[in-house]
Short mmCIF file of C-alpha atoms in Angstrom, two decimals:
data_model
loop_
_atom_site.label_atom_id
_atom_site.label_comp_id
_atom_site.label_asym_id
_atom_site.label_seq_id
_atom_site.Cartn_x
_atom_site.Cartn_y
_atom_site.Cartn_z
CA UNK A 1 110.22 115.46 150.35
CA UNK A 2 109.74 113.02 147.84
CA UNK A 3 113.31 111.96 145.96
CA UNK A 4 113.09 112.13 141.88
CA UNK A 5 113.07 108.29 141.86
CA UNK A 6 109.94 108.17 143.92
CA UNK A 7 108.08 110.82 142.05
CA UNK A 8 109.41 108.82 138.77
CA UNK A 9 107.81 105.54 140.10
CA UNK A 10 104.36 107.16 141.07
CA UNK A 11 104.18 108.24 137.32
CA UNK A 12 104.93 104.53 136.03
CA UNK A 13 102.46 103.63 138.35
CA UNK A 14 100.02 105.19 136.57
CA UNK A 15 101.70 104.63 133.45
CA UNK A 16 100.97 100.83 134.46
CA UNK A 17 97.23 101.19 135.50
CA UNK A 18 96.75 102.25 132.09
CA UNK A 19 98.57 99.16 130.53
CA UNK A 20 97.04 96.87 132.58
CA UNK A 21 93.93 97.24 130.98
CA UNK A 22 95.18 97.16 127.64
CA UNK A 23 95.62 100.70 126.15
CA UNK A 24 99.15 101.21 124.52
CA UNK A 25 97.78 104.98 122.86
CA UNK A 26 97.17 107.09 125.15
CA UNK A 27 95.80 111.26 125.12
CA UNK A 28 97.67 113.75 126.98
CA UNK A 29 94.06 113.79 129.37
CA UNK A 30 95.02 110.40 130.09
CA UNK A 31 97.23 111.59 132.57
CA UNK A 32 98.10 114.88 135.03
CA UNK A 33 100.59 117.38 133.70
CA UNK A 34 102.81 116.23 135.91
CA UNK A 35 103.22 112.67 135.04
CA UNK A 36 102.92 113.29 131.36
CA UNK A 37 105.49 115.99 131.46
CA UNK A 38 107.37 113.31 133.70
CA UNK A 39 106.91 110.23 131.63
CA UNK A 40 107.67 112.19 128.32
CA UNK A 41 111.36 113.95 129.82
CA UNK A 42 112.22 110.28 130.72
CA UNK A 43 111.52 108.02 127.86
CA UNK A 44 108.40 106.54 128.95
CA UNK A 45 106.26 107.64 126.69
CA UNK A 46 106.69 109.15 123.08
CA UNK A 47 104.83 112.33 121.50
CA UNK A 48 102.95 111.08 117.72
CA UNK A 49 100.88 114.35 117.45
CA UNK A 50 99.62 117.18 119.66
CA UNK A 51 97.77 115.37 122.10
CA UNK A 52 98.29 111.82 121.36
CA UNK A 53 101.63 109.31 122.71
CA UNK A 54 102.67 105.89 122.62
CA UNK A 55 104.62 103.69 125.15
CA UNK A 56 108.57 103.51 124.90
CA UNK A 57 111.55 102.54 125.72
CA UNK A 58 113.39 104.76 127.69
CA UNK A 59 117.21 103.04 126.15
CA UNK A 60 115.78 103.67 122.72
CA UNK A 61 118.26 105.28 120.60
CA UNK A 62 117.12 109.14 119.06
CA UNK A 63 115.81 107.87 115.55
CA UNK A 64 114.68 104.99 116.39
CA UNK A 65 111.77 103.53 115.04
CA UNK A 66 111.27 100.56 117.09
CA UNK A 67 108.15 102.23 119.20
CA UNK A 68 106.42 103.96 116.35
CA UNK A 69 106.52 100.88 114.01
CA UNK A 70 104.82 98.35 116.67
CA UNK A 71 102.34 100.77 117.57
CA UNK A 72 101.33 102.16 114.62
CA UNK A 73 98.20 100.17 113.48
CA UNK A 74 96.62 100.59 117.07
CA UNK A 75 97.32 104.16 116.74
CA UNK A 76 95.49 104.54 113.48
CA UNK A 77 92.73 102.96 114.62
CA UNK A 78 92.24 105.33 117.95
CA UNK A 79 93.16 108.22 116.18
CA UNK A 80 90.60 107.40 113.39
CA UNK A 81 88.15 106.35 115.24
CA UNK A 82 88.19 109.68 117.61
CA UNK A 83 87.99 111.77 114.31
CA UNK A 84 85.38 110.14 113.14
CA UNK A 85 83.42 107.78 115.24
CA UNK A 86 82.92 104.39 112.87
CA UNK A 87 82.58 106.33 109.79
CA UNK A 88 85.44 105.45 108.14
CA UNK A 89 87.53 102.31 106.67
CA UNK A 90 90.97 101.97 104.85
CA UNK A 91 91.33 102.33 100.84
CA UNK A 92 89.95 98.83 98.85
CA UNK A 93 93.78 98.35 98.10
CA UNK A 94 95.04 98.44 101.36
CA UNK A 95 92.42 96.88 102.99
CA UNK A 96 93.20 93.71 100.66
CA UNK A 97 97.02 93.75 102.35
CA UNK A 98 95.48 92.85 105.50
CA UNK A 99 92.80 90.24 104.63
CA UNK A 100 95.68 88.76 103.23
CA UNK A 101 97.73 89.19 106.43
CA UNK A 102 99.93 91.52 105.19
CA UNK A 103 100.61 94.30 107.91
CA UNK A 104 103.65 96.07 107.07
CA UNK A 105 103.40 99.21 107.74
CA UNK A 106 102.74 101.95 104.67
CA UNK A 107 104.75 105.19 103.82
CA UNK A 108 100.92 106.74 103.75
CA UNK A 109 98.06 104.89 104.72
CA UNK A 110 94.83 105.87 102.58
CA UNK A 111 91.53 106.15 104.31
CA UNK A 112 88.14 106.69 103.37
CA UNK A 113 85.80 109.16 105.56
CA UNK A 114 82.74 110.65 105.22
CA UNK A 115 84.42 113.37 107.02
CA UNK A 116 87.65 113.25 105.13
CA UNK A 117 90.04 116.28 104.83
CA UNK A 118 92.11 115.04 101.32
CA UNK A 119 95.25 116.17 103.24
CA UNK A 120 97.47 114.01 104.32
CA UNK A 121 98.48 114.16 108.29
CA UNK A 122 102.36 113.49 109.08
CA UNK A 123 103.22 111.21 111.58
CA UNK A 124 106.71 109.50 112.65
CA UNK A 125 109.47 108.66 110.67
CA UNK A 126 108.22 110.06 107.54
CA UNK A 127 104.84 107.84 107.49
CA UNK A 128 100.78 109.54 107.00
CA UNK A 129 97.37 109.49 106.62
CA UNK A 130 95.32 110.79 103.87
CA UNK A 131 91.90 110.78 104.66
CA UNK A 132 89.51 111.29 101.56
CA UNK A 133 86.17 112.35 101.53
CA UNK A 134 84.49 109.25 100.28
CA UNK A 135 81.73 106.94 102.15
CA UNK A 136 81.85 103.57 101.70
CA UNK A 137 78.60 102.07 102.70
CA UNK A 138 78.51 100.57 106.23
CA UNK A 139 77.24 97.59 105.01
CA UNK A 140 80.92 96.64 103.45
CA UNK A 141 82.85 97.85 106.25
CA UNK A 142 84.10 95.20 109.09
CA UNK A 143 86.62 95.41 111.73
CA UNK A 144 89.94 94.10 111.71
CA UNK A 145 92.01 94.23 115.23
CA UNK A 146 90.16 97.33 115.73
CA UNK A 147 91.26 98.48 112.32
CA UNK A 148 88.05 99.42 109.63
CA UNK A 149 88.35 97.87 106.49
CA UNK A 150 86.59 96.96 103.26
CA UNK A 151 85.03 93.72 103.20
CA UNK A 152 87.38 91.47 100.24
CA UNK A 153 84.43 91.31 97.54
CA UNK A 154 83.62 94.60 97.66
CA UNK A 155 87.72 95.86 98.09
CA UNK A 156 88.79 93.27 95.02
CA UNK A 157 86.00 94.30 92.72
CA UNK A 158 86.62 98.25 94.07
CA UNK A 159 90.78 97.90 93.22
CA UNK A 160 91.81 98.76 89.98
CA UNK A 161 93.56 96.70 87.32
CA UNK A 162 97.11 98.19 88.46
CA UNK A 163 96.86 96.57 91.85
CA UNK A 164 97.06 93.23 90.58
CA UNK A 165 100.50 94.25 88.51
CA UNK A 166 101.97 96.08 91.65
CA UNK A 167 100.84 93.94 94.37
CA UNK A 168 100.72 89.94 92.85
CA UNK A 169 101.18 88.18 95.46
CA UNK A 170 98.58 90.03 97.89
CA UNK A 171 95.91 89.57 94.90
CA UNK A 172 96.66 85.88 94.71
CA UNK A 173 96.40 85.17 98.26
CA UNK A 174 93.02 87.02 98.19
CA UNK A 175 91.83 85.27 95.32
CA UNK A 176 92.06 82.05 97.03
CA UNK A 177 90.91 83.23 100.22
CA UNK A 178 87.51 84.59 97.84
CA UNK A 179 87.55 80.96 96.17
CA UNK A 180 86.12 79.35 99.40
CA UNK A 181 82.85 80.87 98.85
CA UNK A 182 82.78 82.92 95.68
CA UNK A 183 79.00 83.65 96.23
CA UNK A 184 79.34 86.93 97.75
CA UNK A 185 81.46 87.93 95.08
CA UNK A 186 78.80 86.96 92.12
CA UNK A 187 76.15 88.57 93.69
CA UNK A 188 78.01 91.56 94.18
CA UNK A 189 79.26 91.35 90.60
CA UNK A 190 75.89 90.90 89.34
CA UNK A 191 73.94 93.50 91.45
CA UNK A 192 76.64 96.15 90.18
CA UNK A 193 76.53 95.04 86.29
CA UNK A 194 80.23 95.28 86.34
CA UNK A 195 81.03 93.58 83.58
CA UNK A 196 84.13 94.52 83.35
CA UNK A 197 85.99 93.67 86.21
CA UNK A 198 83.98 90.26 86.14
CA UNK A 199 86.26 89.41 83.36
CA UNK A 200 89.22 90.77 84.82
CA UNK A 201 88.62 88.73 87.91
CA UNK A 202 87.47 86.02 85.64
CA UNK A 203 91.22 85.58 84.11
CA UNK A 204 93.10 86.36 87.68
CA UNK A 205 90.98 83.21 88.98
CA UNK A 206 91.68 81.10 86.34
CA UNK A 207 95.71 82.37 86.62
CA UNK A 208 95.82 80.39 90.10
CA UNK A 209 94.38 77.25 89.35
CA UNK A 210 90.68 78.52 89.96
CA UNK A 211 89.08 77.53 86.58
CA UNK A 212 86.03 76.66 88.15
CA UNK A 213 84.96 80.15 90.24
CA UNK A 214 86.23 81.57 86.59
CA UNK A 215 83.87 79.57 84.79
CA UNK A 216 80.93 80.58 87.52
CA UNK A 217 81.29 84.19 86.98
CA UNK A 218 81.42 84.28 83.35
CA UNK A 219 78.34 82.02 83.19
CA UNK A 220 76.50 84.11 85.77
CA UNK A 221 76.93 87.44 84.02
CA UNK A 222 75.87 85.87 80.51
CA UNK A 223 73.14 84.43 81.80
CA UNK A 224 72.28 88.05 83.39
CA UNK A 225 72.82 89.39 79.34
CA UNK A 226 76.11 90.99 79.91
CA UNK A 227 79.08 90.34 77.66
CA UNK A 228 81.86 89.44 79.84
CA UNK A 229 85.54 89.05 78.03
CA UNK A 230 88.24 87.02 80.01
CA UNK A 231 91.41 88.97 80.23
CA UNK A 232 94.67 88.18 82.91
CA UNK A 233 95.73 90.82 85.21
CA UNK A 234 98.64 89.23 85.75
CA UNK A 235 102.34 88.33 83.64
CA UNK A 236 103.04 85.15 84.78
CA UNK A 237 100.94 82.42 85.76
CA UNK A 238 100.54 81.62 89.50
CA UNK A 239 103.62 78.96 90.62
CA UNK A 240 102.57 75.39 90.55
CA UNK A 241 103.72 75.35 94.83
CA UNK A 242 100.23 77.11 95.31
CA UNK A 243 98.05 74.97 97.69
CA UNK A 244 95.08 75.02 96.88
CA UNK A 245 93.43 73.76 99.61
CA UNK A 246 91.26 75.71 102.31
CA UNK A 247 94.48 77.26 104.42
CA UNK A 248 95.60 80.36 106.04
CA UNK A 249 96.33 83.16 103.97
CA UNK A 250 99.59 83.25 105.33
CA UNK A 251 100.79 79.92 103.58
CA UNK A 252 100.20 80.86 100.33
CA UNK A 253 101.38 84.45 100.51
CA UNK A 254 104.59 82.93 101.81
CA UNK A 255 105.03 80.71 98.57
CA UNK A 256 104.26 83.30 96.63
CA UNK A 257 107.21 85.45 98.23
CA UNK A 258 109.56 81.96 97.81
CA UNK A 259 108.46 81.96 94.05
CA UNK A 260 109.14 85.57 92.78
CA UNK A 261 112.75 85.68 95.10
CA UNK A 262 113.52 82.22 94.79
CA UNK A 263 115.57 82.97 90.83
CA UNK A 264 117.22 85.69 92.70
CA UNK A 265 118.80 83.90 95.79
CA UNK A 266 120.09 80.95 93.43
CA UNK A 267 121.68 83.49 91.18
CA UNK A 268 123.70 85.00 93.89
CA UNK A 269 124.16 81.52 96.02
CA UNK A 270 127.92 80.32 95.67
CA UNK A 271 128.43 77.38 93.62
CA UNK A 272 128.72 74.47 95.39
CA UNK A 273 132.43 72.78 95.32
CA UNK A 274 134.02 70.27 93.00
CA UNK A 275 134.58 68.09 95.20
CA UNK A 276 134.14 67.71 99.00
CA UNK A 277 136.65 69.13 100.66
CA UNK A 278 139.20 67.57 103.62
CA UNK A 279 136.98 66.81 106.22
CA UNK A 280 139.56 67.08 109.61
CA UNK A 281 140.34 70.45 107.50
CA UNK A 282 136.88 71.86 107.04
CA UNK A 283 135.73 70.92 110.77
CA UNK A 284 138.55 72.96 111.92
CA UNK A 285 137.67 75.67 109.45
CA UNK A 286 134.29 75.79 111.48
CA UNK A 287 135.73 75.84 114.85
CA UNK A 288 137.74 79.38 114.18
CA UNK A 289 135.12 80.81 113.04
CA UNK A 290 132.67 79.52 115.37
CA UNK A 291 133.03 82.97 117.88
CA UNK A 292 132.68 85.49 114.97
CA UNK A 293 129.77 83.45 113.65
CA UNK A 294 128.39 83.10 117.10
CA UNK A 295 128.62 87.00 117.50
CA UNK A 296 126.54 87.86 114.30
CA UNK A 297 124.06 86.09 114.88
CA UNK A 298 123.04 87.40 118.14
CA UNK A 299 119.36 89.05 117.57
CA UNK A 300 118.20 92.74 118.41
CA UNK A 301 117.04 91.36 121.78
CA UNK A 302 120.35 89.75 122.97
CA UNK A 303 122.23 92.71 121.69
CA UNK A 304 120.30 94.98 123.85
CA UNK A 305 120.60 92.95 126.95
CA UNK A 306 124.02 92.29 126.47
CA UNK A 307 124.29 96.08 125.88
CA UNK A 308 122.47 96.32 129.15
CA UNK A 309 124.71 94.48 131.42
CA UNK A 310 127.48 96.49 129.77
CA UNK A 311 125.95 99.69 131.20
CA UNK A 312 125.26 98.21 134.76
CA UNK A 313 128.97 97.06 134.81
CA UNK A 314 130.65 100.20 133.92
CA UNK A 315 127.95 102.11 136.30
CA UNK A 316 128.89 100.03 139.01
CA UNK A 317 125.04 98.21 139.40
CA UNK A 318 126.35 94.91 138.23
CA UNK A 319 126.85 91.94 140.85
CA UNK A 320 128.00 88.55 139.42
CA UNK A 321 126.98 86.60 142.48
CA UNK A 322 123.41 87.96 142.26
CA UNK A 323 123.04 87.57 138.37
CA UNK A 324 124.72 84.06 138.02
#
């Protein structure tokens, strides 16, 4: 008769064939009642809705969201995409965030499907979806990492004036991601007639250093016989750090981030001292505190391996010779 820690291994095993070829969301058909029932009592695997798990750690503390926060984006787009085939994308707004490589994950993620519901469906650690019944055309849909989003013309001209005030830095860094070839973005301006928002994307171009794509769109809807007045979405002016060169998103976003923190952090920095203290004095100041230091500064990974070794050790599993 098969011991538990046999019948335990068969069901990693076919945890692991499932792995191996890259799925990290799996369905409860994914696997025999057995195993799931076995993989789910032992910490393998963690229940997101009726039907549908993730892969865990079976040392994961109850409340943690460790699991549910790295898988979340690849379970969106499974879940979405088996509820409604391709016919559906993320909000304008959101879909911005990650052009912009912004992937933290949202208290409720906003979707657009033909098929939509307009209820929100609850998920882990207080996160959603809210899928709305609206169909964006397939034509300004892409794919993300498996993730369906709005193409950035058609998501920055769909966003509404309020998403520049509440998200700055995102709308910056997608502004200058638009600025390498603004031509989409006229055309699509043009074809709609939106006046409008040409002039409110008119004055955000011209806030980071963009004068030129500015000057393009208001000369392109004139010449088209719309009035077009310039108007900032923005309070401040973009930082003079901005590069403005072609680079990754990422940079940029990042010296945004510096620029609206960086009066905070000096305000609460220490002042530096009068004069410079003893050094013999201040090198031994470093030394005692060099173990406390040491300790807080461990990360999340050496705290659980150390915190791993502790429970070998006291369960008798640990063997110095055979760990050195």
């Amino acid at each position: 008769m098969a011991q538990p820690r046999e019948k335990l291994a068969q069901s990693l095993k076919a945890l692991h064939v499932l792995q191996s070829d890259g799925k990290d969301v799996f369905r409860s058909s994914d696997f025999t009642r057995t195993h799931l029932e076995r993989l789910q009592q032992n910490g393998f695997l963690q229940k997101v809705l009726q039907g549908w798990y993730i892969a865990a750690r079976p040392d994961e503390r109850v409340g943690e969201s460790t699991s549910w926060y790295t898988s979340f984006w690849r379970f969106c787009a499974e879940y979405l995409k088996e509820r409604f085939d391709h016919a559906w994308c993320l909000s304008p707004e959101q879909s911005i965030h990650l052009h912009v490589g912004n992937w933290t994950v949202p208290r409720q993620l906003l979707v657009r499907a033909a098929g939509g519901t307009n209820k929100p469906k609850m998920l882990p650690h207080n996160t959603s979806i809210l899928d709305v019944r609206l169909l964006v055309p397939a034509e300004d849909v892409e794919s993300l990492d498996g993730v369906q989003i709005v193409k950035l013309p058609a998501a920055m001209i769909a966003c509404t004036q309020g998403f520049f005030v509440s998200n700055p830095i995102e709308a910056k860094a997608a502004l200058l991601l638009l600025s390498k070839d603004p031509q989409p973005l006229l055309e699509r301006l043009l074809d709609g007639g939106h006046s409008t928002i040409a002039g409110r994307l008119a004055g955000a171009f011209r806030n980071v250093g963009k004068g030129g794509v500015a000057d393009d769109i208001t000369a392109v809807m004139k010449a088209a016989g719309y009035k077009v007045f310039e108007a900032d979405p923005f309070e401040p002016s973009a930082p003079a750090i901005l590069n403005l060169r072609d680079e990754s998103p990422h940079a940029n976003r990042l010296r945004l981030l510096w620029a609206a923190m960086r009066k905070d952090v000096i305000e609460v920095f220490p002042k530096p001292p009068a004069q410079m203290p003893d050094p013999p004095a201040y090198l031994k100041s470093i030394d005692d505190v060099f173990v406390s230091d040491a300790y807080n500064s461990l990360s999340i990974e050496g705290y659980q391996v150390t915190e791993g070794l502790i429970q070998r050790i006291q369960t008798g599993n640990w063997n110095p010779e055979a760990n050195a």
